[in-house]
mmCIF file of C-alpha atoms in Angstrom:
data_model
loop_
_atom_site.group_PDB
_atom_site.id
_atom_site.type_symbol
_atom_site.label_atom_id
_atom_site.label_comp_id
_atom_site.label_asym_id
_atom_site.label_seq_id
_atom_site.Cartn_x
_atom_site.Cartn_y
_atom_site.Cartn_z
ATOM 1 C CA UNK A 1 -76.678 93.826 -72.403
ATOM 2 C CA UNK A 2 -77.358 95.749 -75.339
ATOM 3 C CA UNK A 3 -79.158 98.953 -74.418
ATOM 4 C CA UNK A 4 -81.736 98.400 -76.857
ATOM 5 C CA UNK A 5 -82.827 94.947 -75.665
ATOM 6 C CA UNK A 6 -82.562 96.206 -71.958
ATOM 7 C CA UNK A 7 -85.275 99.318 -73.556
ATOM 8 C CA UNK A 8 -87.345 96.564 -74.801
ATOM 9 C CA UNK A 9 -87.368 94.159 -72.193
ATOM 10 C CA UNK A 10 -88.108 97.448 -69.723
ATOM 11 C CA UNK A 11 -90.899 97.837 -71.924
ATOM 12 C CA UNK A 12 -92.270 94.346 -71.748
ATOM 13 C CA UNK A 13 -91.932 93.945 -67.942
ATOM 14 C CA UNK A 14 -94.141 96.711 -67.567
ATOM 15 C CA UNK A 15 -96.783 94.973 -69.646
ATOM 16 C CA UNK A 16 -96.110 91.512 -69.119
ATOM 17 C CA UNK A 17 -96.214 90.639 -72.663
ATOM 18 C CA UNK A 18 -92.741 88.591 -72.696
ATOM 19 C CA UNK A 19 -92.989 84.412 -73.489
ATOM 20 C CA UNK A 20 -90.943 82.530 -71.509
ATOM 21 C CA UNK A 21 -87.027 82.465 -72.115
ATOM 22 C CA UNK A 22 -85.885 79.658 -74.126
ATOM 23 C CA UNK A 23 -86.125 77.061 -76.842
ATOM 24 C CA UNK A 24 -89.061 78.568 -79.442
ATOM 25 C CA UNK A 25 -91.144 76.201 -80.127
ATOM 26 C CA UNK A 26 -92.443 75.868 -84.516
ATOM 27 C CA UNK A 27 -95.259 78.226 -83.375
ATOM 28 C CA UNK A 28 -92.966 80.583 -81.349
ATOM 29 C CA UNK A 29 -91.307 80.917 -85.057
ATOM 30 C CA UNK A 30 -94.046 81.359 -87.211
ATOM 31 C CA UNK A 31 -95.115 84.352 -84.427
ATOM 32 C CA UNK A 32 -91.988 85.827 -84.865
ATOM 33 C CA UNK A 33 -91.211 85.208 -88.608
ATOM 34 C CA UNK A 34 -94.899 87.026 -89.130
ATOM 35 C CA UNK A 35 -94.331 90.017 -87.481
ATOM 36 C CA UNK A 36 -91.111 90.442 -88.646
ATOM 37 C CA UNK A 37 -92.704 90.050 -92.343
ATOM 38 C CA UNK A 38 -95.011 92.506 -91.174
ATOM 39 C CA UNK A 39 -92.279 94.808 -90.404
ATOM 40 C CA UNK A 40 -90.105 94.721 -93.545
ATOM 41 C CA UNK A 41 -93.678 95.104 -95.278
ATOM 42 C CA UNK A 42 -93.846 98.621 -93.866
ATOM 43 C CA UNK A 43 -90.350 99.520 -94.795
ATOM 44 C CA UNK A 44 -90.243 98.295 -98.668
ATOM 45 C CA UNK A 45 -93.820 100.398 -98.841
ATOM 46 C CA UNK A 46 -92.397 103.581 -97.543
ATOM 47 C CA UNK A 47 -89.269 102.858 -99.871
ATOM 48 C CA UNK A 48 -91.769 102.499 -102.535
ATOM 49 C CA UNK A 49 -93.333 105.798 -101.724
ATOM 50 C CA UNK A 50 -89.349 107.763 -100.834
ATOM 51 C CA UNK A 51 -91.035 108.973 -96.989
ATOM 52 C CA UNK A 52 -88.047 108.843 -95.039
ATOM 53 C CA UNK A 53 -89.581 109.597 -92.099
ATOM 54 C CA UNK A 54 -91.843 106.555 -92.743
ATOM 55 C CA UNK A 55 -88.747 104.719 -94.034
ATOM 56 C CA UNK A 56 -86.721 105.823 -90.542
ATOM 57 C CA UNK A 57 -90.251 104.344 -88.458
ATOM 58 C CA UNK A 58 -90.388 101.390 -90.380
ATOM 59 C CA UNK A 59 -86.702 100.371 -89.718
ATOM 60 C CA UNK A 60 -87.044 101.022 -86.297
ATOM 61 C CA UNK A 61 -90.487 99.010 -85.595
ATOM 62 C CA UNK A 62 -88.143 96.394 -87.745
ATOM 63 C CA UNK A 63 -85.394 96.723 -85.453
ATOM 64 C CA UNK A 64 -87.632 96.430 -82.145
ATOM 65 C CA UNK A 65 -89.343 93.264 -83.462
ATOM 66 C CA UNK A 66 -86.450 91.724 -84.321
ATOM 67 C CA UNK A 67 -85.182 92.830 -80.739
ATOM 68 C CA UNK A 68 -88.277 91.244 -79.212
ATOM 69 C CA UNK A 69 -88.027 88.209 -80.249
ATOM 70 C CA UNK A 70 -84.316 88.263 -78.692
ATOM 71 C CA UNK A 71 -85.661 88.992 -75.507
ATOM 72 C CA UNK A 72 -88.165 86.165 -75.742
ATOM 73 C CA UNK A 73 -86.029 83.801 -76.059
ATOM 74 C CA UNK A 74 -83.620 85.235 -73.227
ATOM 75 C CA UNK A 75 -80.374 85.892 -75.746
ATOM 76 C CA UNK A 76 -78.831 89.085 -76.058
ATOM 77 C CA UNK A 77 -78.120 90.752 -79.224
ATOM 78 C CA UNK A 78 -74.792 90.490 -81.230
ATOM 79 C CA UNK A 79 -73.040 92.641 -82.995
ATOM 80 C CA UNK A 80 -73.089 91.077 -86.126
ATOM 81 C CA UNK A 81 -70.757 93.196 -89.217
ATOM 82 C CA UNK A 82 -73.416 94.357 -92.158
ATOM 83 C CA UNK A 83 -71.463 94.155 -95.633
ATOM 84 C CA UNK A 84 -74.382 96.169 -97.069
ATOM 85 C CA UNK A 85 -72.555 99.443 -99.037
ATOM 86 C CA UNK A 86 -75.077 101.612 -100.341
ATOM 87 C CA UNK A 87 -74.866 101.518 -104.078
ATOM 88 C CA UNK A 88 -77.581 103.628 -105.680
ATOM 89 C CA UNK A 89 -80.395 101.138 -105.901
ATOM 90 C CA UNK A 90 -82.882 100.508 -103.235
ATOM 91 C CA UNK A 91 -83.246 96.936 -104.900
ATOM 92 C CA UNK A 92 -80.515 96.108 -102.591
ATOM 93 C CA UNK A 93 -81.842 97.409 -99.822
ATOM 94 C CA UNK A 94 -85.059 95.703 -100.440
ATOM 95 C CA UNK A 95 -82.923 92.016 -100.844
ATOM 96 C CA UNK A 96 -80.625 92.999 -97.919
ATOM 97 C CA UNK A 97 -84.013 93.532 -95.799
ATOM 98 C CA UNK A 98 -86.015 90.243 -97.112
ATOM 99 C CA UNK A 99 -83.176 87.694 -96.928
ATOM 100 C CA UNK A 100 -82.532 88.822 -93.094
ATOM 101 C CA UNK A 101 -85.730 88.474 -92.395
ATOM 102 C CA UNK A 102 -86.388 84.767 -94.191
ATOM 103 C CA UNK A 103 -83.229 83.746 -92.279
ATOM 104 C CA UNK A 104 -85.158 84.139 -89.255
ATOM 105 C CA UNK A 105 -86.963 81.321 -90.358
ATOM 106 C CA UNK A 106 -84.528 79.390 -87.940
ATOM 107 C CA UNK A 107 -85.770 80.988 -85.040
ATOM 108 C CA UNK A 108 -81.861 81.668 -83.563
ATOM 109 C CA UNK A 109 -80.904 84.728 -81.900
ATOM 110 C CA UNK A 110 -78.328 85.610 -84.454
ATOM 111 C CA UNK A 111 -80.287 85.555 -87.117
ATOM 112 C CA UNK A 112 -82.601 88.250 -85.505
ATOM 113 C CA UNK A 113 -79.796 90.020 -84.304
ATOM 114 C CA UNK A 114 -78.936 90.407 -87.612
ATOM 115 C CA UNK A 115 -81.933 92.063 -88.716
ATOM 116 C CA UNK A 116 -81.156 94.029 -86.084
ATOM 117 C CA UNK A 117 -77.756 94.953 -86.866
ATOM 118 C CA UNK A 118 -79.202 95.674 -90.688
ATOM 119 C CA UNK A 119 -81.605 98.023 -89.285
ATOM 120 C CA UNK A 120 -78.979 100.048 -87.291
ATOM 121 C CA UNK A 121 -76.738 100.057 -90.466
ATOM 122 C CA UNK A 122 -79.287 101.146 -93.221
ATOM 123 C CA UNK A 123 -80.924 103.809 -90.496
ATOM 124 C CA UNK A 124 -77.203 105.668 -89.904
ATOM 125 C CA UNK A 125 -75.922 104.965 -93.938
ATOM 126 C CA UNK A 126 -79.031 104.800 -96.389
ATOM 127 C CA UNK A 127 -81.572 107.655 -94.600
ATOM 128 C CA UNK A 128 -79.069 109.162 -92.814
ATOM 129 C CA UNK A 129 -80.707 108.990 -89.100
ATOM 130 C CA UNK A 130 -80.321 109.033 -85.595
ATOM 131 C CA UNK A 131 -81.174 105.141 -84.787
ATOM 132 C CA UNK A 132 -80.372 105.431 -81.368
ATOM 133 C CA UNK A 133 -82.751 108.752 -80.577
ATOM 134 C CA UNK A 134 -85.264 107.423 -83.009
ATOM 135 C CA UNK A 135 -85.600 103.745 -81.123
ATOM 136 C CA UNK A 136 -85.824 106.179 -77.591
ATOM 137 C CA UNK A 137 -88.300 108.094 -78.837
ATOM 138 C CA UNK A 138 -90.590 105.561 -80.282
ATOM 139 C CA UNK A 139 -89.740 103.449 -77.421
ATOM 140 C CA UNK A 140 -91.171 105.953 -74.691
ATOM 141 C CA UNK A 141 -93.761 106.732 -77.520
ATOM 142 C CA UNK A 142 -95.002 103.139 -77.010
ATOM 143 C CA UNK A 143 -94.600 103.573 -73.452
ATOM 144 C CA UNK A 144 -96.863 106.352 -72.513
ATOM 145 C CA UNK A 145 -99.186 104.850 -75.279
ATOM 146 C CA UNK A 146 -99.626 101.438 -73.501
ATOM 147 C CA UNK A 147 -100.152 103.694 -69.704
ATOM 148 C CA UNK A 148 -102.805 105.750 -71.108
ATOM 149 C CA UNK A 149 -104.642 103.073 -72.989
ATOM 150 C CA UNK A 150 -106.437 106.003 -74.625
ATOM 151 C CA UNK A 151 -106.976 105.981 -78.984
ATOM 152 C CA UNK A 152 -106.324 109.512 -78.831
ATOM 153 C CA UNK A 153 -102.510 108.140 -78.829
ATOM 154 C CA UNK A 154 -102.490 105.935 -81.512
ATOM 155 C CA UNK A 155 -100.664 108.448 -84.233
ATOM 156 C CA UNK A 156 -96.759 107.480 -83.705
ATOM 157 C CA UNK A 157 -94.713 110.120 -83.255
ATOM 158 C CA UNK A 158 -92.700 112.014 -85.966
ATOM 159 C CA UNK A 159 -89.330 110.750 -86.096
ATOM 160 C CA UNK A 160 -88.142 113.494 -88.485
ATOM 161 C CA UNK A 161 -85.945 115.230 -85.855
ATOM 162 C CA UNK A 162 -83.701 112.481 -85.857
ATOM 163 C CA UNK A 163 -83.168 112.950 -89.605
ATOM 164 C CA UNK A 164 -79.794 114.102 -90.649
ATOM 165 C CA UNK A 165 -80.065 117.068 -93.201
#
């Protein structure tokens, strides 16, 4: 099992927020295919503005949604090859990101597990980043957030330690 679906479904025991493993149904997809759009939203933004921290936290919230929706439907994720090469223009980023995304329109695992496999590429070879750290951190980030229930922890953590200068 990849260890960032096992973080995620570790997560989602916990709070009991996981659908039932299976066939999505249309609605299952929409659900998904909306937060995912969500996602990518938050990472073309912070593109737009150059944050790479925010770029790095977008990618990763990307990355877990995308993972999410794996582990609602019971798969596991693949490792799926990313012909993305960085070539100057965030344009390609920003089509690399959208098409994965409308693919998931199909509601199959390896179509998520390709965003997924996007994320982890762009994260280590466009910012430069620590995905794996990052995902921990924000991942025990959510989980002391969802114990405490309290608004005090609603600021995300900063994910610039995991930049690489």
């Amino acid at each position: 099992m990849n260890k960032h679906l096992k973080l995620v479904k570790d997560l989602n025991n916990l709070n009991n927020t996981l659908a039932s493993a299976g066939h999505f149904s249309d609605m299952d997809i929409v659900h998904h295919q909306a937060l995912l759009m969500q996602q990518g939203s938050v990472v073309l933004k912070a593109i737009k503005v150059g944050d790479m921290v925010e770029i790095l936290f977008g990618m990763i919230n990307l990355a877990t949604t995308a993972v999410e929706a794996i582990a609602a439907r019971g798969g596991d994720v693949m490792e799926l090859p990313v012909t993305w090469r960085h070539d100057g223009s965030v344009i390609s980023v920003m089509r690399s990101v959208s098409d994965k995304i409308n693919q998931c329109s199909s509601g199959a695992t390896e179509d998520y597990s390709a965003v997924y496999c996007l994320c982890v590429h762009l994260t280590r070879n466009f910012i430069n980043a620590d995905f794996d750290k990052a995902f921990q951190a924000l991942n025990d980030f959510k989980k002391v957030a969802n114990n405490i229930n309290s608004l005090e922890q609603s600021k995300a953590p900063d994910l610039s330690d995991y930049l690489f200068e």
